[in-house]
Amino acid sequence: MFKGSLPALVTPFSNGKVDIDALKKLVDWHVDQGSNGLVPVGTTGESPTLTHDEHDMVVEVVVKTAAGRVPVIAGAGSNNTAESLRFMEHAKRVGAG
């Protein structure tokens, strides 16, 4: 189903907030370098520090910026099963896998 390089993206911050411009540049850089897919809020450690709104925003920004050039597999980890399911539904709704 998936193959090749699918990096778990870091979530860039500036002044304590998600740096959306840097995130977009990071997505473009990974696509330009030949990544076969992207994993936002995956296993790089940011997911427990993001609010739920930030989590959703990061996934949506990555999907929109990737613009179908590569698949996006959104992280949906949580200590709460209901929240994990909500993260998965949001990811699906915005076009991530």
JSON list of C-alpha atoms in Angstrom, two decimals, residues 11 36 45 64 75 88:
[
{"chain": "A", "resi": 11, "resn": "THR", "atom": "CA", "xyz": [6.12, 20.43, 13.95]},
{"chain": "A", "resi": 36, "resn": "ASN", "atom": "CA", "xyz": [6.98, 9.15, -0.85]},
{"chain": "A", "resi": 45, "resn": "GLY", "atom": "CA", "xyz": [6.89, 13.92, 20.11]},
{"chain": "A", "resi": 64, "resn": "LYS", "atom": "CA", "xyz": [-3.43, 21.16, 1.66]},
{"chain": "A", "resi": 75, "resn": "GLY", "atom": "CA", "xyz": [-0.84, 10.65, 13.38]},
{"chain": "A", "resi": 88, "resn": "MET", "atom": "CA", "xyz": [-8.81, 9.80, 12.70]}
]
